[in-house]
Amino acid sequence: MRYAPTLDPAVNNSRAIGQPAAVSAAPAVPASAPLPALGRRPLPAWVGALGLALGQGGLALGLLLFLALPLAAILLKSVTDADGGWAGLSVIASIISADGFMDMVGRSLAVGVVTTLLVVPCAYGFAYGLTRTRLPGKGLLRTIALLPLLAPSLLPGIALVYLLGNQGLLKGLTGGATIYGFWGIVVGEAFYTFPHALMILLTGLALADGRLYDAARAMGAGPWRTFMTVTLPGTRYAVFSACCVVFTLTVTDFGVPKVVGGDYNVLAMEAYKAVVGQQNFPKGAAIGILLLLPALLTFVLDRRLRARQGAQMSGRAQPYAAGVNGRRDAAFLALAGVMAAFLLLIIGVAVWASFVKMWPYNLSMSLRSYDFDNMDGGGWLAWRNSLQLAFCTALVGTLVVFVGAWMMEKVPARSTMARGLRGVAGMLALMPMAVPGLVLGLGYIFFFNSVSNPLNVLYGTMPLLVLCTVVHFYTSAHLTAATALNALDPEFEAASASLKVPRLTTFLRVTLPMCLPAALDVARYLFVSAMTTVSAVVFLYSPSTVLAAVAVLNMDDAGFIGPAAAMCTVIMASSAVAALILHLASRALVARTQAWRRPASR
């Protein structure tokens, strides 16, 4: 026998010990008498208002300290010279006017545009096949397509070296061309950005009103005309968002260019070399500002277009069901199969190379590359640090993100101060999406490494790495939590208010259990992202807090490409195991806490 959730603590307590709630005739209550309060005596209104103000103020202060001020530090550093004196825009002007700099900007833009033109159509076709056809094995294809999310961005570069490098397996197929340069970066970035575009397009294509397609068929429109007049216009905002994400990720990533870029220098790689190799912090800050501009531009355009987007699914909408079409399904199965094979080839080569004893002279299998403690990079300590970082990021990040989203979406702000804090916190919560990880990492160097900053003690420690990672991925997690909270009926809060149940009790007993799947999705996203991130933390670690993804970078620098592939494999395996555990935990907890969703047994 199952029970629906209730706000009455007495009823819940009786059910918790296996006793049915007592049913008795309720005494008559005069209409003019106030309803009795359930649970604890409600706190005064000013206590709730103060708690809300403190919570939203704390969230806004945290985002201000760990996001806005580091970005301000980059801006300040870009207008000072090497001695710390005021230089105005002369530093940026000298960098822009330097020989070859504008060519480097053009190369970065070219890589971003070509990668976007390659990835978005492929991801659109893949997403269309998963949502608008009757492909067999959709679950398997989707899983394969999302596998790159489990690996650091250096993995495709390493795999391309083994495939098409100077001694690669398929070197003969290149016709003498080299993988080091423009096309190597494009192919590597295509692997890295494909799942990001796919997730956006899957969401856009999943929203379809079947009545529009019925009307198109009734008017005699063929498949191509229906696609051009119904499907494509309905997904144009998702397409633009995917283009923005792919372009920004490509332009600001330095993992792939670091491995297969060769002499084809791009902005992100130049910023990394300016800080790590040349210790030229003003130059690194100036390039960071330049990298921030395209990200901000695409973010603003995306937000403006989203604001203009109308609802695609009305209350009378009918779900779209793909009809039987063997030719269509065969074509999309072939397309999805080719792309899945490409992704598996990149991953498979990297995993296989990690077990090769000595490439390319001795191809026998060995665990030699996994002896991390006897080579540069950080050893197995780096992997343990990454697990610690991922666990703390998932735990702290999920708590902060979900409570912050609840305060902004479900707790009414009645005072002017509360409304102001909510506006500031909401604006800051969306900012990380427009800030590339490399730029955020540079900001943390300039802000937290300053001797005049009392928070300088955090530099190089695990808490700062956790905070940086949470801030870096805050926006996506916040939007996930906010979407789940907004999907709840406002009558839950209205009922609790009328029964004078404390708001925190409603949150713990109703809101949180109902949003538990979304909370676990946020935890899984933060864990995997923390395991694979490189750009945001590459400047912040110390010898005792080196991370696995950074160890891959250090191993590649030292020429240990086999161990670098092995560490990528360990990162992927760890991320996959953690994601699977969280998925199973989500199913178990949902079955336990949301049994009321299933029909009652008879």
Coordinates of C-alpha atoms in Angstrom, one line a residue:
M1 CA 0.0 0.0 0.0
R2 CA 1.4 3.4 -1.0
Y3 CA 0.7 6.8 0.5
A4 CA 0.8 10.3 -1.1
P5 CA 3.2 12.7 0.5
T6 CA 1.8 14.9 3.2
L7 CA 2.9 18.0 5.1
D8 CA 1.6 16.7 8.4
P9 CA 4.6 15.5 10.5
A10 CA 2.3 13.4 12.7
V11 CA 1.1 11.4 9.7
N12 CA 4.6 11.0 8.3
N13 CA 5.9 9.8 11.7
S14 CA 3.1 7.2 12.0
R15 CA 3.9 5.9 8.5
A16 CA 7.6 5.8 9.2
I17 CA 7.1 3.2 11.9
G18 CA 4.7 1.1 9.9
Q19 CA 1.5 2.3 11.6
P20 CA -1.4 3.6 9.5
A21 CA -2.6 7.1 10.2
A22 CA -5.5 7.2 12.6
V23 CA -8.8 8.1 10.9
S24 CA -11.3 9.8 13.0
A25 CA -14.1 12.2 12.6
A26 CA -12.7 15.7 12.6
P27 CA -14.4 18.1 15.0
A28 CA -16.4 20.9 13.5
V29 CA -14.5 24.1 13.2
P30 CA -16.3 27.4 12.9
A31 CA -15.8 29.1 9.6
S32 CA -14.5 32.2 11.3
A33 CA -11.9 30.3 13.4
P34 CA -8.3 30.2 12.0
L35 CA -7.0 26.9 10.8
P36 CA -4.8 25.1 13.4
A37 CA -1.1 25.2 12.6
L38 CA 0.5 21.9 11.8
G39 CA 4.0 21.0 13.0
R40 CA 6.1 23.5 14.8
R41 CA 4.9 26.9 15.8
P42 CA 5.7 29.2 12.8
L43 CA 8.5 31.6 13.2
P44 CA 7.9 35.4 13.0
A45 CA 7.8 36.8 9.4
W46 CA 11.0 38.8 10.0
V47 CA 13.0 35.7 10.8
G48 CA 12.1 34.2 7.4
A49 CA 12.9 37.4 5.6
L50 CA 16.2 37.7 7.4
G51 CA 17.1 34.1 6.6
L52 CA 16.2 34.7 2.9
A53 CA 18.3 37.8 2.8
L54 CA 21.2 36.1 4.4
G55 CA 21.0 33.1 2.1
Q56 CA 20.7 35.2 -1.1
G57 CA 23.3 37.6 0.2
G58 CA 25.7 34.8 0.9
L59 CA 25.2 33.4 -2.6
A60 CA 25.7 36.8 -4.2
L61 CA 28.8 37.4 -2.0
G62 CA 30.3 34.0 -3.0
L63 CA 29.8 34.6 -6.7
L64 CA 31.2 38.1 -6.3
L65 CA 34.3 36.8 -4.5
F66 CA 34.9 33.8 -6.7
L67 CA 33.7 35.1 -10.1
A68 CA 33.3 38.8 -10.4
L69 CA 36.4 39.9 -8.6
P70 CA 38.8 37.5 -10.4
L71 CA 37.4 38.8 -13.7
A72 CA 38.0 42.3 -12.5
A73 CA 41.6 41.3 -11.6
I74 CA 42.1 40.2 -15.2
L75 CA 40.9 43.5 -16.5
L76 CA 43.2 45.3 -14.0
K77 CA 46.2 43.2 -14.9
S78 CA 45.6 43.9 -18.6
V79 CA 46.1 47.6 -18.1
T80 CA 49.2 47.4 -16.0
D81 CA 52.8 46.8 -17.1
A82 CA 55.2 44.1 -15.8
D83 CA 56.2 46.3 -12.8
G84 CA 52.6 46.8 -11.8
G85 CA 52.4 50.4 -13.0
W86 CA 49.4 51.8 -14.9
A87 CA 49.8 51.3 -18.6
G88 CA 46.2 51.9 -19.8
L89 CA 45.4 50.2 -23.1
S90 CA 49.0 50.2 -24.3
V91 CA 49.6 46.6 -23.2
I92 CA 46.6 45.4 -25.3
A93 CA 47.6 47.7 -28.2
S94 CA 51.2 46.4 -28.2
I95 CA 50.0 42.8 -28.2
I96 CA 47.5 43.4 -31.0
S97 CA 50.1 45.3 -33.1
A98 CA 52.8 42.6 -32.6
D99 CA 53.9 40.7 -35.7
G100 CA 51.7 37.7 -36.3
F101 CA 49.1 38.4 -33.6
M102 CA 46.2 39.2 -36.0
D103 CA 47.2 36.1 -38.0
M104 CA 46.8 34.1 -34.8
V105 CA 43.4 35.7 -34.2
G106 CA 42.4 34.7 -37.7
R107 CA 43.6 31.2 -37.2
S108 CA 41.6 30.9 -34.0
L109 CA 38.5 32.2 -35.7
A110 CA 39.0 29.9 -38.7
V111 CA 39.3 26.8 -36.4
G112 CA 36.2 27.9 -34.5
V113 CA 34.1 28.5 -37.6
V114 CA 35.2 25.3 -39.5
T115 CA 34.6 23.1 -36.4
T116 CA 31.2 24.7 -35.9
L117 CA 30.2 24.1 -39.5
L118 CA 31.4 20.5 -39.2
V119 CA 30.0 19.6 -35.8
V120 CA 26.6 21.2 -35.7
P121 CA 25.2 19.6 -38.9
C122 CA 26.5 16.2 -37.8
A123 CA 25.1 16.5 -34.4
Y124 CA 21.8 17.7 -35.8
G125 CA 21.6 14.6 -38.0
F126 CA 22.5 12.4 -35.1
A127 CA 19.9 14.0 -32.9
Y128 CA 17.3 13.9 -35.6
G129 CA 17.8 10.2 -36.0
L130 CA 17.4 9.6 -32.2
T131 CA 14.2 11.7 -31.9
R132 CA 12.4 11.7 -35.3
T133 CA 13.0 8.2 -36.6
R134 CA 12.6 4.6 -35.6
L135 CA 16.3 3.7 -35.3
P136 CA 17.2 0.5 -33.6
G137 CA 19.6 0.7 -30.7
K138 CA 18.9 4.4 -29.8
G139 CA 20.1 4.0 -26.2
L140 CA 23.4 2.5 -27.3
L141 CA 24.0 5.2 -29.9
R142 CA 23.2 7.9 -27.4
T143 CA 25.6 6.4 -24.9
I144 CA 28.4 6.2 -27.4
A145 CA 27.7 9.8 -28.5
L146 CA 28.1 11.1 -25.0
L147 CA 31.3 9.2 -24.2
P148 CA 33.6 12.1 -25.0
L149 CA 32.1 13.9 -22.0
L150 CA 34.0 11.5 -19.8
A151 CA 37.4 12.3 -21.2
P152 CA 39.7 15.4 -21.0
S153 CA 40.1 17.4 -24.1
L154 CA 43.6 16.1 -24.6
L155 CA 42.5 12.6 -25.4
P156 CA 41.4 13.2 -29.0
G157 CA 44.8 14.9 -29.7
I158 CA 46.7 11.9 -28.2
A159 CA 44.6 9.4 -30.2
L160 CA 45.2 11.4 -33.4
V161 CA 48.9 11.2 -32.8
Y162 CA 48.7 7.4 -32.7
L163 CA 46.4 7.3 -35.7
L164 CA 47.8 9.9 -38.1
G165 CA 51.0 11.1 -36.5
N166 CA 54.4 10.6 -38.1
Q167 CA 54.4 6.9 -37.0
G168 CA 50.6 6.5 -36.8
L169 CA 48.6 3.5 -37.7
L170 CA 46.9 5.2 -40.6
K171 CA 49.7 7.5 -41.7
G172 CA 49.7 6.1 -45.2
L173 CA 46.1 7.3 -45.7
T174 CA 47.1 10.9 -45.3
G175 CA 49.0 11.1 -48.6
G176 CA 52.0 12.7 -46.9
A177 CA 50.0 15.4 -45.1
T178 CA 50.6 16.0 -41.5
I179 CA 48.0 15.9 -38.7
Y180 CA 49.8 18.6 -36.8
G181 CA 48.2 21.9 -37.6
F182 CA 44.8 23.2 -38.7
W183 CA 43.0 19.9 -39.6
G184 CA 44.4 18.1 -36.5
I185 CA 42.9 20.8 -34.3
V186 CA 39.6 20.7 -36.1
V187 CA 39.2 16.9 -35.9
G188 CA 40.2 16.9 -32.3
E189 CA 37.8 19.7 -31.4
A190 CA 35.0 18.0 -33.3
F191 CA 35.4 15.0 -31.1
Y192 CA 35.5 17.2 -28.0
T193 CA 32.5 19.4 -28.8
F194 CA 30.2 16.9 -30.5
P195 CA 28.3 15.7 -27.3
H196 CA 27.8 19.3 -26.2
A197 CA 26.1 20.2 -29.4
L198 CA 24.2 16.9 -29.4
M199 CA 22.6 17.5 -26.0
I200 CA 21.3 20.9 -27.0
L201 CA 19.9 19.6 -30.3
L202 CA 18.3 16.6 -28.6
T203 CA 16.4 18.9 -26.3
G204 CA 15.3 21.1 -29.2
L205 CA 14.2 18.2 -31.4
A206 CA 12.4 16.5 -28.6
L207 CA 9.8 19.3 -28.5
A208 CA 7.5 18.7 -31.4
D209 CA 3.8 19.2 -31.9
G210 CA 2.4 16.3 -33.9
R211 CA -0.5 18.4 -35.2
L212 CA 1.9 20.6 -37.3
Y213 CA 3.2 17.5 -39.1
D214 CA -0.4 16.2 -39.6
A215 CA -1.3 19.5 -41.1
A216 CA 1.7 19.5 -43.4
R217 CA 0.9 16.0 -44.7
A218 CA -2.7 17.0 -45.2
M219 CA -1.6 19.9 -47.3
G220 CA 0.5 17.6 -49.5
A221 CA 4.0 18.7 -48.2
G222 CA 6.7 16.2 -48.8
P223 CA 9.4 15.2 -46.2
W224 CA 11.9 17.8 -47.4
R225 CA 9.4 20.7 -47.4
T226 CA 8.1 19.6 -44.0
F227 CA 11.6 19.7 -42.7
M228 CA 12.3 23.1 -44.1
T229 CA 9.0 24.7 -43.1
V230 CA 8.2 23.0 -39.8
T231 CA 11.2 21.1 -38.2
L232 CA 14.1 23.5 -39.0
P233 CA 12.2 26.7 -38.0
G234 CA 11.1 25.0 -34.8
T235 CA 14.7 24.2 -33.8
R236 CA 16.5 27.3 -35.0
Y237 CA 17.2 28.5 -31.5
A238 CA 18.6 25.2 -30.5
V239 CA 20.8 25.3 -33.6
F240 CA 22.1 28.8 -32.8
S241 CA 22.8 27.7 -29.2
A242 CA 24.7 24.7 -30.4
C243 CA 26.7 26.9 -32.7
C244 CA 27.6 29.3 -29.9
V245 CA 28.6 26.5 -27.6
V246 CA 30.8 24.7 -30.2
F247 CA 32.5 28.0 -31.3
T248 CA 33.2 29.1 -27.8
L249 CA 34.6 25.8 -26.6
T250 CA 36.8 25.5 -29.7
V251 CA 38.2 29.0 -29.5
T252 CA 39.0 28.8 -25.8
D253 CA 40.3 25.3 -25.6
F254 CA 44.0 24.7 -25.5
G255 CA 44.1 20.9 -24.8
V256 CA 43.8 19.8 -28.5
P257 CA 46.1 22.5 -29.9
K258 CA 48.6 21.6 -27.2
V259 CA 49.0 18.1 -28.5
V260 CA 48.4 18.4 -32.3
G261 CA 48.6 22.1 -32.9
G262 CA 52.3 22.0 -34.1
D263 CA 53.3 25.5 -35.4
Y264 CA 49.6 26.4 -35.9
N265 CA 49.4 28.8 -32.9
V266 CA 46.0 29.9 -31.6
L267 CA 44.9 32.4 -28.9
A268 CA 44.2 29.9 -26.1
M269 CA 47.6 28.3 -26.6
E270 CA 49.3 31.6 -26.7
A271 CA 47.7 32.6 -23.4
Y272 CA 48.9 29.4 -21.8
K273 CA 52.4 29.8 -23.0
A274 CA 52.5 33.5 -21.9
V275 CA 51.6 32.5 -18.3
V276 CA 53.3 29.2 -17.8
G277 CA 56.3 29.5 -20.2
Q278 CA 57.1 33.2 -20.3
Q279 CA 55.7 34.3 -16.9
N280 CA 54.3 37.3 -18.9
F281 CA 51.1 37.9 -16.8
P282 CA 50.0 41.2 -18.5
K283 CA 50.1 39.5 -21.9
G284 CA 48.2 36.5 -20.5
A285 CA 45.6 38.8 -19.0
A286 CA 45.3 40.8 -22.3
I287 CA 44.7 37.6 -24.3
G288 CA 42.3 36.4 -21.7
I289 CA 40.2 39.6 -22.2
L290 CA 40.3 39.0 -25.9
L291 CA 39.1 35.4 -25.4
L292 CA 36.3 36.6 -23.2
L293 CA 34.9 38.9 -25.9
P294 CA 33.6 36.2 -28.4
A295 CA 32.3 34.2 -25.4
L296 CA 30.4 37.2 -24.1
L297 CA 29.1 38.1 -27.6
T298 CA 27.7 34.6 -28.3
F299 CA 26.2 34.5 -24.8
V300 CA 24.4 37.8 -25.2
L301 CA 23.1 36.8 -28.6
D302 CA 21.9 33.5 -27.3
R303 CA 20.1 35.0 -24.4
R304 CA 18.4 37.6 -26.6
L305 CA 17.2 34.9 -29.0
R306 CA 16.0 32.8 -26.2
A307 CA 14.0 35.7 -24.8
R308 CA 12.2 36.0 -28.2
Q309 CA 11.5 32.3 -28.4
G310 CA 7.9 31.4 -27.9
A311 CA 6.5 28.2 -26.4
Q312 CA 6.8 25.3 -28.8
M313 CA 4.5 23.0 -26.9
S314 CA 1.0 24.3 -26.0
G315 CA -1.4 22.7 -23.7
R316 CA -3.2 21.2 -26.7
A317 CA -0.1 19.8 -28.3
Q318 CA 0.0 16.2 -29.3
P319 CA 3.2 14.2 -29.1
Y320 CA 5.0 13.5 -32.4
A321 CA 5.4 9.9 -33.4
A322 CA 7.6 9.0 -36.3
G323 CA 6.0 6.9 -39.0
V324 CA 7.3 3.8 -40.6
N325 CA 9.9 4.7 -43.3
G326 CA 12.5 2.1 -44.0
R327 CA 14.7 4.2 -46.3
R328 CA 14.8 7.1 -43.8
D329 CA 15.7 4.8 -40.9
A330 CA 18.4 3.1 -42.9
A331 CA 19.9 6.4 -44.0
F332 CA 20.0 7.8 -40.5
L333 CA 21.3 4.5 -39.1
A334 CA 24.2 4.6 -41.5
L335 CA 24.9 8.3 -40.6
A336 CA 24.7 7.6 -36.8
G337 CA 26.8 4.5 -37.3
V338 CA 29.6 6.3 -39.0
M339 CA 29.7 9.0 -36.4
A340 CA 29.6 6.5 -33.5
A341 CA 32.4 4.5 -35.2
F342 CA 34.5 7.7 -35.4
L343 CA 34.0 8.4 -31.7
L344 CA 34.7 4.8 -30.7
L345 CA 37.8 4.8 -32.9
I346 CA 39.3 7.8 -31.1
I347 CA 38.5 6.4 -27.7
G348 CA 39.6 2.8 -28.6
V349 CA 42.9 3.9 -30.0
A350 CA 43.7 5.9 -26.9
V351 CA 42.8 3.0 -24.6
W352 CA 44.7 0.5 -26.7
A353 CA 47.8 2.7 -26.9
S354 CA 47.8 2.9 -23.1
F355 CA 48.6 -0.8 -23.0
V356 CA 51.2 -0.9 -25.7
K357 CA 54.7 -1.6 -24.3
M358 CA 56.7 0.7 -26.5
W359 CA 55.2 2.5 -29.5
P360 CA 55.8 1.8 -32.4
Y361 CA 58.7 -0.7 -31.8
N362 CA 57.1 -3.2 -29.4
L363 CA 53.3 -3.5 -29.7
S364 CA 52.9 -6.2 -27.1
M365 CA 50.5 -5.5 -24.2
S366 CA 51.9 -4.3 -20.9
L367 CA 50.9 -2.2 -17.9
R368 CA 54.1 -0.3 -18.1
S369 CA 52.3 3.0 -19.0
Y370 CA 50.3 2.8 -15.8
D371 CA 53.3 3.0 -13.5
F372 CA 52.6 6.7 -12.9
D373 CA 54.7 7.0 -9.8
N374 CA 57.9 6.4 -11.8
M375 CA 57.4 9.2 -14.3
D376 CA 56.6 12.9 -14.5
G377 CA 53.1 14.1 -14.1
G378 CA 52.2 13.6 -10.4
G379 CA 51.8 9.8 -10.2
W380 CA 48.7 8.1 -8.7
L381 CA 48.5 11.1 -6.3
A382 CA 47.1 13.1 -9.2
W383 CA 44.3 10.6 -9.7
R384 CA 43.4 10.5 -6.0
N385 CA 43.4 14.3 -5.9
S386 CA 41.0 14.3 -8.9
L387 CA 38.7 11.9 -7.1
Q388 CA 38.8 14.1 -4.0
L389 CA 38.1 17.2 -6.1
A390 CA 35.2 15.6 -8.0
F391 CA 33.6 14.3 -4.8
C392 CA 33.9 17.6 -3.0
T393 CA 32.7 19.5 -6.1
A394 CA 29.7 17.2 -6.5
L395 CA 28.8 17.4 -2.8
V396 CA 29.3 21.2 -2.2
G397 CA 28.2 22.2 -5.7
T398 CA 24.9 20.3 -5.6
L399 CA 24.1 21.7 -2.1
V400 CA 24.9 25.3 -3.1
V401 CA 23.3 25.2 -6.5
F402 CA 20.1 23.5 -5.4
V403 CA 19.6 25.6 -2.3
G404 CA 20.5 28.8 -4.3
A405 CA 18.0 27.9 -7.0
W406 CA 15.3 27.2 -4.5
M407 CA 15.8 30.5 -2.8
M408 CA 15.5 32.3 -6.1
E409 CA 12.7 30.3 -7.6
K410 CA 10.5 29.2 -4.8
V411 CA 10.9 31.6 -1.9
P412 CA 9.0 34.9 -2.4
A413 CA 11.1 38.1 -2.0
R414 CA 8.8 40.6 -0.3
S415 CA 11.3 43.3 0.7
T416 CA 13.2 45.6 -1.6
M417 CA 16.5 44.3 -0.3
A418 CA 15.5 40.7 -0.9
R419 CA 14.4 41.5 -4.5
G420 CA 17.6 43.4 -5.1
L421 CA 19.7 40.5 -3.8
R422 CA 17.8 38.1 -5.9
G423 CA 18.4 40.1 -9.0
V424 CA 22.2 40.3 -8.3
A425 CA 22.4 36.6 -7.5
G426 CA 20.4 35.7 -10.6
M427 CA 22.7 37.8 -12.8
L428 CA 25.9 36.4 -11.3
A429 CA 24.5 32.8 -11.6
L430 CA 24.4 33.2 -15.4
M431 CA 27.8 34.8 -15.8
P432 CA 29.9 31.6 -15.6
M433 CA 28.4 30.3 -18.8
A434 CA 30.0 33.3 -20.6
V435 CA 33.4 32.9 -19.0
P436 CA 35.8 30.3 -20.6
G437 CA 37.6 28.1 -18.1
L438 CA 41.0 29.4 -19.2
V439 CA 39.9 33.0 -18.5
L440 CA 38.5 32.0 -15.1
G441 CA 41.8 30.3 -14.2
L442 CA 43.8 33.4 -15.2
G443 CA 41.5 35.5 -13.0
Y444 CA 42.1 33.2 -10.1
I445 CA 45.9 33.6 -10.5
F446 CA 45.8 37.4 -10.5
F447 CA 43.2 37.6 -7.6
F448 CA 44.2 34.9 -5.2
N449 CA 47.9 34.9 -5.8
S450 CA 48.2 38.6 -4.8
V451 CA 50.0 39.1 -1.5
S452 CA 47.7 41.9 -0.6
N453 CA 44.6 39.6 -0.8
P454 CA 43.8 38.0 2.6
L455 CA 42.4 35.0 0.7
N456 CA 45.9 34.4 -0.6
V457 CA 46.2 31.4 1.8
L458 CA 43.7 29.5 -0.4
Y459 CA 46.0 29.6 -3.5
G460 CA 47.3 26.1 -4.4
T461 CA 44.9 24.4 -2.0
M462 CA 42.2 21.9 -2.7
P463 CA 39.4 24.2 -1.4
L464 CA 40.2 26.8 -4.0
L465 CA 40.2 24.1 -6.7
V466 CA 36.8 23.0 -5.5
L467 CA 35.5 26.6 -5.5
C468 CA 36.9 27.3 -8.9
T469 CA 35.3 24.2 -10.4
V470 CA 31.9 24.8 -8.8
V471 CA 31.9 28.4 -10.2
H472 CA 33.1 27.2 -13.6
F473 CA 30.2 24.8 -14.1
Y474 CA 27.7 26.7 -11.9
T475 CA 25.4 28.0 -14.6
S476 CA 24.5 24.7 -16.3
A477 CA 23.9 23.1 -12.9
H478 CA 21.8 26.1 -11.7
L479 CA 19.6 26.0 -14.9
T480 CA 19.0 22.3 -14.4
A481 CA 17.9 22.8 -10.8
A482 CA 15.8 25.9 -11.6
T483 CA 14.0 24.0 -14.4
A484 CA 13.2 21.1 -12.0
L485 CA 11.9 23.5 -9.4
N486 CA 9.8 25.5 -11.8
A487 CA 8.2 22.3 -13.0
L488 CA 6.6 21.8 -9.5
D489 CA 3.1 23.1 -9.0
P490 CA 3.1 26.3 -7.0
E491 CA 0.2 24.9 -5.0
F492 CA 2.6 22.9 -2.9
E493 CA 4.0 26.2 -1.4
A494 CA 0.5 27.7 -1.2
A495 CA -0.8 24.6 0.7
S496 CA 2.1 24.7 3.1
A497 CA 1.7 28.4 3.7
S498 CA -2.1 28.0 4.4
L499 CA -1.3 25.2 6.9
K500 CA 1.5 27.3 8.4
V501 CA 4.1 24.6 7.8
P502 CA 7.6 26.0 8.0
R503 CA 9.0 26.6 4.5
L504 CA 12.1 24.6 5.3
T505 CA 9.9 21.6 6.2
T506 CA 8.2 21.9 2.9
F507 CA 11.6 22.0 1.2
L508 CA 12.9 18.9 2.9
R509 CA 9.7 16.8 2.8
V510 CA 8.2 17.8 -0.5
T511 CA 10.4 19.9 -2.8
L512 CA 13.7 18.0 -2.3
P513 CA 12.2 14.4 -2.7
M514 CA 10.3 15.5 -5.9
C515 CA 13.4 17.1 -7.4
L516 CA 15.8 14.3 -6.3
P517 CA 16.4 13.1 -9.9
A518 CA 17.5 16.6 -10.9
A519 CA 19.7 17.0 -7.9
L520 CA 21.5 13.7 -8.7
D521 CA 21.8 14.8 -12.3
V522 CA 23.6 17.9 -11.0
A523 CA 25.9 15.9 -8.8
R524 CA 26.7 13.6 -11.7
Y525 CA 27.4 16.5 -14.0
L526 CA 29.7 18.2 -11.5
F527 CA 31.6 15.0 -10.7
V528 CA 32.4 14.2 -14.3
S529 CA 33.2 17.8 -15.1
A530 CA 35.6 18.1 -12.2
M531 CA 37.4 14.9 -13.3
T532 CA 38.0 16.1 -16.8
T533 CA 38.5 19.8 -16.5
V534 CA 41.9 21.2 -17.4
S535 CA 41.7 24.9 -18.5
A536 CA 40.2 26.3 -15.3
V537 CA 42.6 24.6 -12.9
V538 CA 45.8 24.3 -14.9
F539 CA 47.2 27.5 -13.2
L540 CA 46.0 26.8 -9.6
Y541 CA 47.5 23.5 -8.5
S542 CA 50.5 22.9 -6.3
P543 CA 52.7 19.8 -6.2
S544 CA 50.5 18.3 -3.5
T545 CA 47.2 19.1 -5.3
V546 CA 48.1 18.2 -8.9
L547 CA 45.2 16.7 -10.8
A548 CA 44.9 13.8 -13.2
A549 CA 43.8 15.9 -16.2
V550 CA 46.8 18.3 -15.5
A551 CA 49.0 15.2 -15.2
V552 CA 48.1 14.3 -18.8
L553 CA 49.3 17.7 -19.9
N554 CA 52.5 17.4 -17.9
M555 CA 53.2 13.9 -19.3
D556 CA 52.6 15.0 -22.8
D557 CA 55.1 17.9 -22.2
A558 CA 57.7 15.4 -21.0
G559 CA 57.2 13.1 -24.0
F560 CA 55.4 10.3 -22.1
I561 CA 52.5 10.0 -24.5
G562 CA 51.7 6.4 -23.6
P563 CA 51.3 7.2 -19.9
A564 CA 49.3 10.3 -20.9
A565 CA 46.9 8.0 -22.8
A566 CA 46.8 5.7 -19.8
M567 CA 45.9 8.5 -17.4
C568 CA 43.1 9.6 -19.9
T569 CA 41.9 6.0 -19.7
V570 CA 41.9 6.0 -15.9
I571 CA 40.0 9.3 -15.9
M572 CA 37.4 7.9 -18.4
A573 CA 37.0 4.7 -16.3
S574 CA 36.6 6.6 -13.1
S575 CA 34.1 9.0 -14.6
A576 CA 32.1 6.2 -16.1
V577 CA 32.0 4.2 -12.8
A578 CA 30.9 7.3 -10.8
A579 CA 28.2 8.2 -13.4
L580 CA 26.9 4.6 -13.3
I581 CA 26.8 4.5 -9.5
L582 CA 25.0 7.8 -9.3
H583 CA 22.6 6.6 -12.0
L584 CA 21.8 3.5 -10.0
A585 CA 21.5 5.5 -6.8
S586 CA 19.1 7.8 -8.6
R587 CA 16.9 5.0 -9.7
A588 CA 16.9 3.4 -6.2
L589 CA 16.2 6.7 -4.4
V590 CA 13.5 7.6 -6.8
A591 CA 11.8 4.3 -6.4
R592 CA 12.0 4.7 -2.6
T593 CA 11.1 8.3 -2.2
Q594 CA 8.7 8.7 -5.1
A595 CA 6.7 5.5 -5.0
W596 CA 3.6 7.6 -4.8
R597 CA 4.1 8.4 -8.5
R598 CA 3.3 4.8 -9.5
P599 CA -0.3 3.6 -9.6
A600 CA -1.5 2.1 -6.3
S601 CA -1.6 -1.6 -6.1
R602 CA -5.0 -3.3 -5.9

